[in-house]
PDB file of C-alpha atoms in Angstrom:
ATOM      1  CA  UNK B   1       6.562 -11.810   2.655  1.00 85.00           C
ATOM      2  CA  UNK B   2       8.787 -10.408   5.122  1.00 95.00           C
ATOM      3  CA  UNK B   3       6.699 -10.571   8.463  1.00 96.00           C
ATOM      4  CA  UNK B   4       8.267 -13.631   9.912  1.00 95.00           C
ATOM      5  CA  UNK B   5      11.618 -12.427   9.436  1.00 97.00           C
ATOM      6  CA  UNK B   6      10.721  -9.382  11.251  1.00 97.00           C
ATOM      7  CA  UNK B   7       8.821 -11.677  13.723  1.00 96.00           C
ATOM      8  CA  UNK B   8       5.069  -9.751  12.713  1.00 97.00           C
ATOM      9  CA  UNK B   9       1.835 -10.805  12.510  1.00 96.00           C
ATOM     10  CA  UNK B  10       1.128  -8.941   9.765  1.00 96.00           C
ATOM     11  CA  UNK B  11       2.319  -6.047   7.478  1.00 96.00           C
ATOM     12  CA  UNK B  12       2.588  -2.730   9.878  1.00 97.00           C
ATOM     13  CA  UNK B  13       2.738  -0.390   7.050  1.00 96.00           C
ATOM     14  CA  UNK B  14      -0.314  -1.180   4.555  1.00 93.00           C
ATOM     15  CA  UNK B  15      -1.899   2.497   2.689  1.00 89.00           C
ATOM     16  CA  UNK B  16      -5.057   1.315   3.209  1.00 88.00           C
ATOM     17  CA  UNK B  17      -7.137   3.305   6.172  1.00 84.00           C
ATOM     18  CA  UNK B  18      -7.160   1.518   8.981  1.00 87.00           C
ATOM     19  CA  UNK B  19      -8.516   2.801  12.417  1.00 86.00           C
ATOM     20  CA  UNK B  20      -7.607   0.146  14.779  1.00 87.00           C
ATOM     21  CA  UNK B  21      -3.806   1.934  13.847  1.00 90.00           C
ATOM     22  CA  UNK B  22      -4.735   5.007  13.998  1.00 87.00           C
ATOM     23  CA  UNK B  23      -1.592   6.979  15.700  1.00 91.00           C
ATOM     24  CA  UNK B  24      -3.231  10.006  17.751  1.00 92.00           C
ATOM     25  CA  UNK B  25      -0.795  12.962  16.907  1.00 93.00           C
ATOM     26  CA  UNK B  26      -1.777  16.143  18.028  1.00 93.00           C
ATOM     27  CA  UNK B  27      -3.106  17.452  14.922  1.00 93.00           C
ATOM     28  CA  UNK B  28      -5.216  14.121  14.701  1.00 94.00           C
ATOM     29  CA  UNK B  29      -6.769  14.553  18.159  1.00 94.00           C
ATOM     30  CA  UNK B  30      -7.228  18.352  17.366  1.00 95.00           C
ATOM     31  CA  UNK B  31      -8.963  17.066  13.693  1.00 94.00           C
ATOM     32  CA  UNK B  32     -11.175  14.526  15.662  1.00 95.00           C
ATOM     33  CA  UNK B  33     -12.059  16.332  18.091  1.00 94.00           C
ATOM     34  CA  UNK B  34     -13.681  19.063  15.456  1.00 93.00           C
ATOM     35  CA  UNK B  35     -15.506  16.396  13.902  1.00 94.00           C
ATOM     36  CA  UNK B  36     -17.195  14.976  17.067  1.00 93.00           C
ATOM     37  CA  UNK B  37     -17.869  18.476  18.141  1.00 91.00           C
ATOM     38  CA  UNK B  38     -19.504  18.745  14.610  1.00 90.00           C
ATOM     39  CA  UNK B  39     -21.885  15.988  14.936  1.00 91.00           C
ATOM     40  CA  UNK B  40     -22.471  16.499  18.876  1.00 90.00           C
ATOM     41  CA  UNK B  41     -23.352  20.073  18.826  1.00 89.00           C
ATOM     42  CA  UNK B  42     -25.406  19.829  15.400  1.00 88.00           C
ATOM     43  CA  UNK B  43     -23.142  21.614  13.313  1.00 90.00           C
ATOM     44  CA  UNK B  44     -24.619  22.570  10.151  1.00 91.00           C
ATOM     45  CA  UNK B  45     -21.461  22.024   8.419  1.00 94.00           C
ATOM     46  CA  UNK B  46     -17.840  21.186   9.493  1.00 95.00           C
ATOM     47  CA  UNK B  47     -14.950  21.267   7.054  1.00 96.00           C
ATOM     48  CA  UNK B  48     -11.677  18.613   7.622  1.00 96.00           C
ATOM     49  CA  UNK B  49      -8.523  18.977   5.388  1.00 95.00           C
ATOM     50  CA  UNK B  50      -5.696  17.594   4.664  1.00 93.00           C
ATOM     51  CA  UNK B  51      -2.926  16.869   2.084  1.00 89.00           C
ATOM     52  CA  UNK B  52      -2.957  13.239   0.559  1.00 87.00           C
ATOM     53  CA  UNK B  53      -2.173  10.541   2.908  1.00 87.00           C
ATOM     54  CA  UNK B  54      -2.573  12.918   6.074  1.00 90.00           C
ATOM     55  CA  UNK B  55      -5.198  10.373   7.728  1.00 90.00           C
ATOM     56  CA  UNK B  56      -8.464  11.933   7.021  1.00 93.00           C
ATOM     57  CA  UNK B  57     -10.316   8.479   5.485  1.00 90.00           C
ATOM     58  CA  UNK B  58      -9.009   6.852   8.923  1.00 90.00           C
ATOM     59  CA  UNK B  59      -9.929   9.620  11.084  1.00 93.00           C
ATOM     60  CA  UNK B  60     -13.461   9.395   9.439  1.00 93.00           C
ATOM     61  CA  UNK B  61     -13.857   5.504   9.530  1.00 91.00           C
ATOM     62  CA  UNK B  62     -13.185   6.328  13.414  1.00 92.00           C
ATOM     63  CA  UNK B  63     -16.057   8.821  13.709  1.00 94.00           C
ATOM     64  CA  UNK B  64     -18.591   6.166  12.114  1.00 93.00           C
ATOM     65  CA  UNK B  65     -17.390   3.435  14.785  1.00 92.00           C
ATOM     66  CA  UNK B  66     -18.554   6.380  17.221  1.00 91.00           C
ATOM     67  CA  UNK B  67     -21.667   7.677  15.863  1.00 92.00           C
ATOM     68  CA  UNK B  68     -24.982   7.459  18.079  1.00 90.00           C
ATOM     69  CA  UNK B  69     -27.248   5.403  17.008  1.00 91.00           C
ATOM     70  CA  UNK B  70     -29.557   8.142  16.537  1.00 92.00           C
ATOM     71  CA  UNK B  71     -27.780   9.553  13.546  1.00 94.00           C
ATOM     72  CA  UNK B  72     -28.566   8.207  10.604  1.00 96.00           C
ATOM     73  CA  UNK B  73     -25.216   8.477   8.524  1.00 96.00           C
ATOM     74  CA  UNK B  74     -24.752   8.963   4.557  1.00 96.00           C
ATOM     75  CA  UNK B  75     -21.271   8.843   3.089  1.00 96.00           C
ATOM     76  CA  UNK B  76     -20.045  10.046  -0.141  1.00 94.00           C
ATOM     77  CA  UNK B  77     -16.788   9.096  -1.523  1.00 90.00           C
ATOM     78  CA  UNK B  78     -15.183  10.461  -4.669  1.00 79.00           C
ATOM     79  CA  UNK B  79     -18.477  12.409  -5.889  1.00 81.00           C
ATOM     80  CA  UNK B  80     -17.717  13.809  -9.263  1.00 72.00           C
ATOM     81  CA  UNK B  81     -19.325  17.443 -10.098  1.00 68.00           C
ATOM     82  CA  UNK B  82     -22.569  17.680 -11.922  1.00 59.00           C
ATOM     83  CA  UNK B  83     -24.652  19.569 -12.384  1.00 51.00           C
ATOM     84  CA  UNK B  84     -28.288  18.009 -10.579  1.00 56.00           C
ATOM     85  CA  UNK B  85     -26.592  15.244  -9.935  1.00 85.00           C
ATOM     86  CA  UNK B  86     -26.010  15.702  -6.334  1.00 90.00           C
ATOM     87  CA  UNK B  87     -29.139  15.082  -4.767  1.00 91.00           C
ATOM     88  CA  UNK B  88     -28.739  11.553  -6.468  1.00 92.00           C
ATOM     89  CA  UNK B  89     -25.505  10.745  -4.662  1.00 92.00           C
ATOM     90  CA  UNK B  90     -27.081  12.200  -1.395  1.00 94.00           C
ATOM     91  CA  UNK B  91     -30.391   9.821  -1.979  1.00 94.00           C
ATOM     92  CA  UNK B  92     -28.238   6.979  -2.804  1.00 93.00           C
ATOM     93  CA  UNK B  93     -25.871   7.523   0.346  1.00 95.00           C
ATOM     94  CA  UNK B  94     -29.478   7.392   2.589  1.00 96.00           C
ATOM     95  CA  UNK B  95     -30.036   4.638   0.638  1.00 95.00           C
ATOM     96  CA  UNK B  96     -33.940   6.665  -0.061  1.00 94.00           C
ATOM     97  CA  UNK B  97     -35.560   5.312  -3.312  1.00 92.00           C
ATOM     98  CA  UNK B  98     -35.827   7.787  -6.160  1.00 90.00           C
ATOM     99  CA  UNK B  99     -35.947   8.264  -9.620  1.00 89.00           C
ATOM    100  CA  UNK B 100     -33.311   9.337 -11.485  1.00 84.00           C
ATOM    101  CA  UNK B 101     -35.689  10.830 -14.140  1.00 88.00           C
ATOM    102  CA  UNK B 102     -38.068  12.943 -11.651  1.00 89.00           C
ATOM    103  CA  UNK B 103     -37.868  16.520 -11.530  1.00 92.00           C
ATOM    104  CA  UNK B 104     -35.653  18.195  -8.855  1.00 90.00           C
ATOM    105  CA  UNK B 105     -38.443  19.938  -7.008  1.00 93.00           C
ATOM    106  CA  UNK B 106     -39.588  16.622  -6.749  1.00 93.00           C
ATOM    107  CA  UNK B 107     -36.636  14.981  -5.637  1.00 93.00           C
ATOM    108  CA  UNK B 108     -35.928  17.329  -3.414  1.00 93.00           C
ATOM    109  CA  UNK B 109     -39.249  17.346  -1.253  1.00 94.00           C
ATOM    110  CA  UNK B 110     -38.934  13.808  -1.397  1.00 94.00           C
ATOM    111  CA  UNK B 111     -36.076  14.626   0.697  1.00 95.00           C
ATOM    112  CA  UNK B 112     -36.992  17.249   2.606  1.00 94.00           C
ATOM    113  CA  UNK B 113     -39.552  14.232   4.244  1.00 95.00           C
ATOM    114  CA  UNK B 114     -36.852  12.552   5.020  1.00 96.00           C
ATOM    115  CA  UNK B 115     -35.323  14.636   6.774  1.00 95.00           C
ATOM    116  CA  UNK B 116     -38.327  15.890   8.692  1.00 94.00           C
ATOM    117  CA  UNK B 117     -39.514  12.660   9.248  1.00 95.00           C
ATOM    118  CA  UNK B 118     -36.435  11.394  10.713  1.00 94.00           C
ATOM    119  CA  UNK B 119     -36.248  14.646  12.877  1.00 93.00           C
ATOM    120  CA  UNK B 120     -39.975  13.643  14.226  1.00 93.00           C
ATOM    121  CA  UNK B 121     -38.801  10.190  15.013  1.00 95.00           C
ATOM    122  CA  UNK B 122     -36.083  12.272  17.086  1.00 92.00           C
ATOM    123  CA  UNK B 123     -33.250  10.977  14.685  1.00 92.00           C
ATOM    124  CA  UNK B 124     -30.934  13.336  12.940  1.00 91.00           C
ATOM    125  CA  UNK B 125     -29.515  13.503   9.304  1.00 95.00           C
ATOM    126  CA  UNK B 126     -25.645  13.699   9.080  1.00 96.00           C
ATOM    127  CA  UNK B 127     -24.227  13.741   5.642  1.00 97.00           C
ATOM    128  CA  UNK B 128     -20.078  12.958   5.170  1.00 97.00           C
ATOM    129  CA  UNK B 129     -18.361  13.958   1.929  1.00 96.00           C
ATOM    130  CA  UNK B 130     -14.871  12.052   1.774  1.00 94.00           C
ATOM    131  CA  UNK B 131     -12.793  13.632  -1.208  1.00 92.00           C
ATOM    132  CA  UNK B 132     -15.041  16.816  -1.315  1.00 94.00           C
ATOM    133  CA  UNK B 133     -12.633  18.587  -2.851  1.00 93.00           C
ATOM    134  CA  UNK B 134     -13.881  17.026  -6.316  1.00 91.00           C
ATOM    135  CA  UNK B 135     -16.845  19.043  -5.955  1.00 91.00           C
ATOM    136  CA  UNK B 136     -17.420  22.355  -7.406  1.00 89.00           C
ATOM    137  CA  UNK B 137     -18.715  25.525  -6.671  1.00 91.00           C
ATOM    138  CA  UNK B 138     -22.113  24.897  -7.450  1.00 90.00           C
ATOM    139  CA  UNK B 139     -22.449  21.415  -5.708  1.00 92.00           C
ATOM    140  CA  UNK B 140     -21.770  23.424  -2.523  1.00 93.00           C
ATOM    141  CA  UNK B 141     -24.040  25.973  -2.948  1.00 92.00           C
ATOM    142  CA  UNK B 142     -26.871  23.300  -3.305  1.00 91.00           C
ATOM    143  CA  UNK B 143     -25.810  21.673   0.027  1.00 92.00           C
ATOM    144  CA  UNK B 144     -25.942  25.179   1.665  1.00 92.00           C
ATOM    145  CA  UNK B 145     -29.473  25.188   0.708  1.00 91.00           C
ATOM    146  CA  UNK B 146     -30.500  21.667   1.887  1.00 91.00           C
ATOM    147  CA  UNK B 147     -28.829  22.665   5.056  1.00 89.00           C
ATOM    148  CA  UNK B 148     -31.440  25.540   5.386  1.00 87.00           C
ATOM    149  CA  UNK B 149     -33.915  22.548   6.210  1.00 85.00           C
ATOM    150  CA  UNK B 150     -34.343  23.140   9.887  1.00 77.00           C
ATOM    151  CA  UNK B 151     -36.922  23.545  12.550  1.00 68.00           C
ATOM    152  CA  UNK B 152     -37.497  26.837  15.002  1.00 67.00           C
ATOM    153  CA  UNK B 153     -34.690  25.729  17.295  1.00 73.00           C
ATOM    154  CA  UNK B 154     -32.529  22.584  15.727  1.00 80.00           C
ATOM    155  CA  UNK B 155     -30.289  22.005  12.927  1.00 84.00           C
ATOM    156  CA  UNK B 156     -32.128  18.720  10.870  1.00 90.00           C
ATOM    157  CA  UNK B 157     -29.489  18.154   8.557  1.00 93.00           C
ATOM    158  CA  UNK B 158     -25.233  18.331   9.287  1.00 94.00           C
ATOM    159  CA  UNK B 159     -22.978  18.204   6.756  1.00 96.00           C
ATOM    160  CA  UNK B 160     -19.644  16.877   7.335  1.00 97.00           C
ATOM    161  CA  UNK B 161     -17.033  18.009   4.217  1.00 96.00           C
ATOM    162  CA  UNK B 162     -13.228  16.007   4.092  1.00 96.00           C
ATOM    163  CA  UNK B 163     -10.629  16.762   1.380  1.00 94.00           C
ATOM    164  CA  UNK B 164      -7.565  18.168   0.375  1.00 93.00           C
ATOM    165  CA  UNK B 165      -6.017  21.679   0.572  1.00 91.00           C
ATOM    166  CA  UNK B 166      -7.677  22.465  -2.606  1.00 92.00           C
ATOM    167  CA  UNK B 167     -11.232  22.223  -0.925  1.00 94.00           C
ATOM    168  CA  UNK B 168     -10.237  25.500   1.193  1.00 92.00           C
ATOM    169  CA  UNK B 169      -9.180  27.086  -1.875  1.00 91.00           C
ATOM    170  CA  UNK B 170     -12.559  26.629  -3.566  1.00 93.00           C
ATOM    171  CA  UNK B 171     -14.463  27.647  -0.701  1.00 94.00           C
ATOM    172  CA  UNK B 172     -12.618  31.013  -0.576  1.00 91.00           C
ATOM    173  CA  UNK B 173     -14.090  31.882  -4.043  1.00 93.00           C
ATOM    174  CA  UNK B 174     -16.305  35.115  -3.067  1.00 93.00           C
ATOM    175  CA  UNK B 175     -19.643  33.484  -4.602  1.00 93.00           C
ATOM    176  CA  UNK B 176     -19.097  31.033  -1.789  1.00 94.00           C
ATOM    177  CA  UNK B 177     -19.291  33.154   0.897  1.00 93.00           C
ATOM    178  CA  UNK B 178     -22.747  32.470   2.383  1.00 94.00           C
ATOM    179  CA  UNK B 179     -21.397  28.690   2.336  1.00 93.00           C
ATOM    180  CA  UNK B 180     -18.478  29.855   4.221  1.00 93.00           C
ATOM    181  CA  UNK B 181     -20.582  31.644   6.759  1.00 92.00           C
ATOM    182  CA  UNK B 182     -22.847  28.330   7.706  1.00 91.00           C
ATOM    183  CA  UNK B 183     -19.267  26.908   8.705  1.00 92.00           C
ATOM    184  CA  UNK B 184     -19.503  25.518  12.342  1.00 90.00           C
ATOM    185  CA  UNK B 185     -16.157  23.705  12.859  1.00 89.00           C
ATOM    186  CA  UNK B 186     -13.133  23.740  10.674  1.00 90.00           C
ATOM    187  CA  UNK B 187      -9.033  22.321  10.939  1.00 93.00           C
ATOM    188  CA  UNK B 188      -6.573  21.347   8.647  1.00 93.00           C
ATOM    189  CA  UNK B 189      -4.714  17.930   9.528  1.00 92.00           C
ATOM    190  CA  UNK B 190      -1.001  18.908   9.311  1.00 89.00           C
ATOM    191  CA  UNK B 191       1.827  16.576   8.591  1.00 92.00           C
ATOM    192  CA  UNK B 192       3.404  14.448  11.944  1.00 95.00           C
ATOM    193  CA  UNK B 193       6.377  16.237  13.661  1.00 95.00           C
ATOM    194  CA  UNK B 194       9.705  14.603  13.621  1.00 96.00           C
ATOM    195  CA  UNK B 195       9.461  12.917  17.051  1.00 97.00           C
ATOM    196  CA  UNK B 196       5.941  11.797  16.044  1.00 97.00           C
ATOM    197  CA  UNK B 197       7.087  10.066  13.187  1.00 97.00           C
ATOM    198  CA  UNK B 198       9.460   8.204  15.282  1.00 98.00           C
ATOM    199  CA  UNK B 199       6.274   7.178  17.406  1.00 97.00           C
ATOM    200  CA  UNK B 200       4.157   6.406  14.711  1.00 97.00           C
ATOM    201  CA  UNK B 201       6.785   4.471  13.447  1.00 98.00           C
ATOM    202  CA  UNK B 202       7.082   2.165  16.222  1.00 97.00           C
ATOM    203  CA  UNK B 203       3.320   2.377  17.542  1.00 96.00           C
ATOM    204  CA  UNK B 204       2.603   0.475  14.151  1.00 97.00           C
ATOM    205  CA  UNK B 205       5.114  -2.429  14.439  1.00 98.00           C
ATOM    206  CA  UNK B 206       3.889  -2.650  17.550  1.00 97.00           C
ATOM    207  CA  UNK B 207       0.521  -3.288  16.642  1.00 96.00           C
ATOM    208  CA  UNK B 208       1.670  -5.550  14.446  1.00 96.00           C
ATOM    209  CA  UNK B 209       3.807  -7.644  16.732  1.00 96.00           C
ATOM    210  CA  UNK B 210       7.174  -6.519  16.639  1.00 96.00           C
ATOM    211  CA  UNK B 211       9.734  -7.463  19.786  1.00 95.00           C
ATOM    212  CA  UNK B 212      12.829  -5.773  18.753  1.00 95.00           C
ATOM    213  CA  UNK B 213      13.864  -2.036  17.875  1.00 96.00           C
ATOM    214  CA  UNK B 214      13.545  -2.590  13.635  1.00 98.00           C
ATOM    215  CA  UNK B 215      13.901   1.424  13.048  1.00 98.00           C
ATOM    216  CA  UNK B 216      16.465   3.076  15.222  1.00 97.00           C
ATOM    217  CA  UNK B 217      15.691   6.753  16.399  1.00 97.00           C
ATOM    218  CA  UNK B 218      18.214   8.220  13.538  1.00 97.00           C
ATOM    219  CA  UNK B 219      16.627   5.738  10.439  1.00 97.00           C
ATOM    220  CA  UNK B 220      12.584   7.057  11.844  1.00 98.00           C
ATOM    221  CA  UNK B 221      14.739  11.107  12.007  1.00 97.00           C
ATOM    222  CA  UNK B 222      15.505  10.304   7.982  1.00 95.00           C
ATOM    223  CA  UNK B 223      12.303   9.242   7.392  1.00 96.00           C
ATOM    224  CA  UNK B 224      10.436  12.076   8.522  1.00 95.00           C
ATOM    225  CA  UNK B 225      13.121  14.302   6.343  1.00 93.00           C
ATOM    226  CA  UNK B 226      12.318  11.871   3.292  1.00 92.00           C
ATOM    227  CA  UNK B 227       8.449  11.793   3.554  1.00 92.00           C
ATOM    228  CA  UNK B 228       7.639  15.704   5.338  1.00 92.00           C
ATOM    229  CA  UNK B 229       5.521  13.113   7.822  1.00 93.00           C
ATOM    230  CA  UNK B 230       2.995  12.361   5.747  1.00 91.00           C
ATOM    231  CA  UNK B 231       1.510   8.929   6.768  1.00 93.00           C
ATOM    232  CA  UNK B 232       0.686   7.518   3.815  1.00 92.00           C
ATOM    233  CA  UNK B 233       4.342   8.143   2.703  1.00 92.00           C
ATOM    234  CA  UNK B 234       5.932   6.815   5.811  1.00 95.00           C
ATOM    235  CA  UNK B 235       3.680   3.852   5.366  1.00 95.00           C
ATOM    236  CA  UNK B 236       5.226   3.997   1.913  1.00 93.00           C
ATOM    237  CA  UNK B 237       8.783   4.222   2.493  1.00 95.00           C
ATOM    238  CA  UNK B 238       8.808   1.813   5.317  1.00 97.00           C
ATOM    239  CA  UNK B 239       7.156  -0.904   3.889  1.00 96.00           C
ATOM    240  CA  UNK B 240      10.046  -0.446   1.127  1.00 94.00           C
ATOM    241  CA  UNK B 241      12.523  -0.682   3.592  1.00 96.00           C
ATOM    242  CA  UNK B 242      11.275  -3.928   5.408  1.00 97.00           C
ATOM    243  CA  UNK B 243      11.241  -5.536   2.062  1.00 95.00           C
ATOM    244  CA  UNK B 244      14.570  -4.346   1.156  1.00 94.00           C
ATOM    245  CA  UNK B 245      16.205  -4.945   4.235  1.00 96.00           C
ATOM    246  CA  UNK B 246      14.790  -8.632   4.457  1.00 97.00           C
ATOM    247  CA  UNK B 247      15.979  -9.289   0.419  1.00 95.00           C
ATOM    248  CA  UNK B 248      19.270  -8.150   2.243  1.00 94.00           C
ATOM    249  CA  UNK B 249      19.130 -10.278   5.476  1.00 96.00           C
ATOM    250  CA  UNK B 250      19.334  -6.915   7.535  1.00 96.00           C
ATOM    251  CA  UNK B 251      16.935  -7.304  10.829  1.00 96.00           C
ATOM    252  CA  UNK B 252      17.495  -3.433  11.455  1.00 97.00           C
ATOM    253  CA  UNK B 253      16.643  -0.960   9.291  1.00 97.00           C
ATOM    254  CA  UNK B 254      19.963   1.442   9.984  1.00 96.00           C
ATOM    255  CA  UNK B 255      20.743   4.446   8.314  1.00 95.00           C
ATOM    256  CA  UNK B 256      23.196   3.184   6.545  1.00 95.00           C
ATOM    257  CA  UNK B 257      20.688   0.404   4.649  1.00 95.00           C
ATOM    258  CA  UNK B 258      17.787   3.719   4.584  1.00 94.00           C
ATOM    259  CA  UNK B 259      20.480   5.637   2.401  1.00 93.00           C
ATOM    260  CA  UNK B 260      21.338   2.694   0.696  1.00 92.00           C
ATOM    261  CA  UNK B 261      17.736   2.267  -0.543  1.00 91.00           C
ATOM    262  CA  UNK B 262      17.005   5.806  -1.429  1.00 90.00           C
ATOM    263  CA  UNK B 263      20.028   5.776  -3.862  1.00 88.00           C
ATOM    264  CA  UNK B 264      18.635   2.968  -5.305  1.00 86.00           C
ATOM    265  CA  UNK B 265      14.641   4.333  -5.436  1.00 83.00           C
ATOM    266  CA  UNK B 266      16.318   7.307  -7.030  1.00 82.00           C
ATOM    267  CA  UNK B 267      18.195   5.356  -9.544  1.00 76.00           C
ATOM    268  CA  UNK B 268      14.599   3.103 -10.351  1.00 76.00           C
ATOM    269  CA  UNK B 269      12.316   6.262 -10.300  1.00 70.00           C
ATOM    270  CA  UNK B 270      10.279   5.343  -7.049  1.00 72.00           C
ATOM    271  CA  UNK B 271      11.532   7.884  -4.974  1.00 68.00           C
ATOM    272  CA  UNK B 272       8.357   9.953  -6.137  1.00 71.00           C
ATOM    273  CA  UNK B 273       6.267   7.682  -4.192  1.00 73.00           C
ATOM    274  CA  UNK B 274       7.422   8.843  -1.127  1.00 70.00           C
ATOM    275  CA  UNK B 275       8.718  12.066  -1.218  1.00 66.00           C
ATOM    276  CA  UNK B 276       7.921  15.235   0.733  1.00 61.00           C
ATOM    277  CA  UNK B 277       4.440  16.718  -0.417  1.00 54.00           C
ATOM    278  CA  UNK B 278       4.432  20.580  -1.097  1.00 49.00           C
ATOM    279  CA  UNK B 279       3.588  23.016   1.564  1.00 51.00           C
ATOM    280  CA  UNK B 280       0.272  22.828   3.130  1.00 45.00           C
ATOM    281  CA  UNK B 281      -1.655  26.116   1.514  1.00 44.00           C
ATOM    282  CA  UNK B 282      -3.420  28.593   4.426  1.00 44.00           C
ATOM    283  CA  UNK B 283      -6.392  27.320   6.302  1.00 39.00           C
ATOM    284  CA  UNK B 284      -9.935  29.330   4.903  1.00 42.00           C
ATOM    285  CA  UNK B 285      -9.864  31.049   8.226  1.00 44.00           C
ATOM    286  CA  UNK B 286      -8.083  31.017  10.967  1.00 43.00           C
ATOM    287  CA  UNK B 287     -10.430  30.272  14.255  1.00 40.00           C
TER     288      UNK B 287
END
């Protein structure tokens, strides 16, 4: 709606993950480089978190574009708790026939083959659990046990766990401390620092064709101080702003039109949708 007013090629600030504009802070590089040390070094499990709209989904979509072709990859998005029900989403994720009606010993040997036989045919097993956080305590004691399928000297199965700060909080309950313990490779993604806002900012109209300074250094300083650098809510906020500021004929987003909006989203009861998150709880363990 308002790209050619800008002079884009496309909307710089869509919510949905994205890798090709993915903006490497250094907690992204730090988060990335965890997970490719995960899957390169045959982690048994590696844990990523995050609060909402950090970039975890994106940094993940980036690690599939990279995986060897040896690695045969399962994700799991959104799995809801239950109770048996795991080793369905796994199977599913494999894409591995089963029957939902079989008995779990069954259903797990079936596999256990897989795994083996994919480790014969010197391919590896790498599970990803986007959203893990949804799980509970017992889901993750199950996966501790299917990551005890290993040979005399390699690790057949990884397990790769993504999700909000609440995921560390679960995995610090005490009956999950032999989980804890099989933990290769950890980080939490913090929010962007002010003068990385200002460069994700602009590294995203870039991408998306802009010519001309749109978000002075001061508007990109408010930003940050609106949104606690979240992406997502930068992504949010300035998408909000473009709109606003083309209904308005403004080609620059100044602080003056920012402030001018906020009042507004205030006075309409958006401002929710892009305010600072809370604090960032402390990481499981500090490595």
């Amino acid at each position: 709606m308002y790209e050619s007013f800008y002079g884009l090629s496309q909307r710089p600030f869509l919510t949905l993950p994205d890798p090709d504009f993915l903006f490497w802070s250094d907690s992204h590089v730090m988060a990335f480089t965890m997970l490719r040390y995960g899957v390169m070094t045959r982690a048994p499990i590696t844990v990523i978190t995050g609060d909402v709209g950090a970039g975890k989904t994106t940094l993940l979509r980036k690690l599939l574009r990279e995986v060897p072709e040896e690695v045969t990859t399962g994700l799991i998005s959104n799995m809801q708790d239950g109770r048996g029900e795991l080793l369905h989403w796994v199977m599913m994720a494999l894409e591995q026939p089963f029957d939902a009606n079989e008995p779990y010993v069954t259903l797990f040997k079936r596999f256990q083959d897989f795994v083996i036989e994919a480790y014969a045919a010197n391919r590896r097993v790498l599970l990803i659990f986007d959203e893990a956080q949804n799980m509970g305590a017992k889901s993750l004691e199950e996966l501790r046990m299917l990551s005890n399928i290993n040979s005399e000297k390699d690790e057949l199965l990884q397990i790769i766990l993504v999700g909000q700060p609440e995921l560390r909080e679960l995995i610090m309950r005490p009956e999950l401390r032999q989980f804890s313990q099989r933990i290769s490779s950890d980080f939490n993604l913090g929010p962007l620092s002010k003068p990385e806002t200002a460069k994700y900012i602009r590294r995203r109209l870039a991408i998306a064709g802009a010519t001309t300074e749109i978000f002075p250094e001061r508007t990109c300083e408010l930003i940050h101080e609106a949104t606690g650098g979240v992406p997502r809510l930068i992504n949010i906020l300035c998408d909000f702003c473009l709109l606003y500021g083309f209904s308005a004929e403004r080609r620059v987003i100044d602080e003056d039109l920012l402030n001018e909006f906020l009042e507004s989203a205030k006075v309409r009861g958006i401002y929710n949708q892009f305010a600072a998150p809370r604090p960032i709880p402390k990481l499981v363990s500090e490595k």
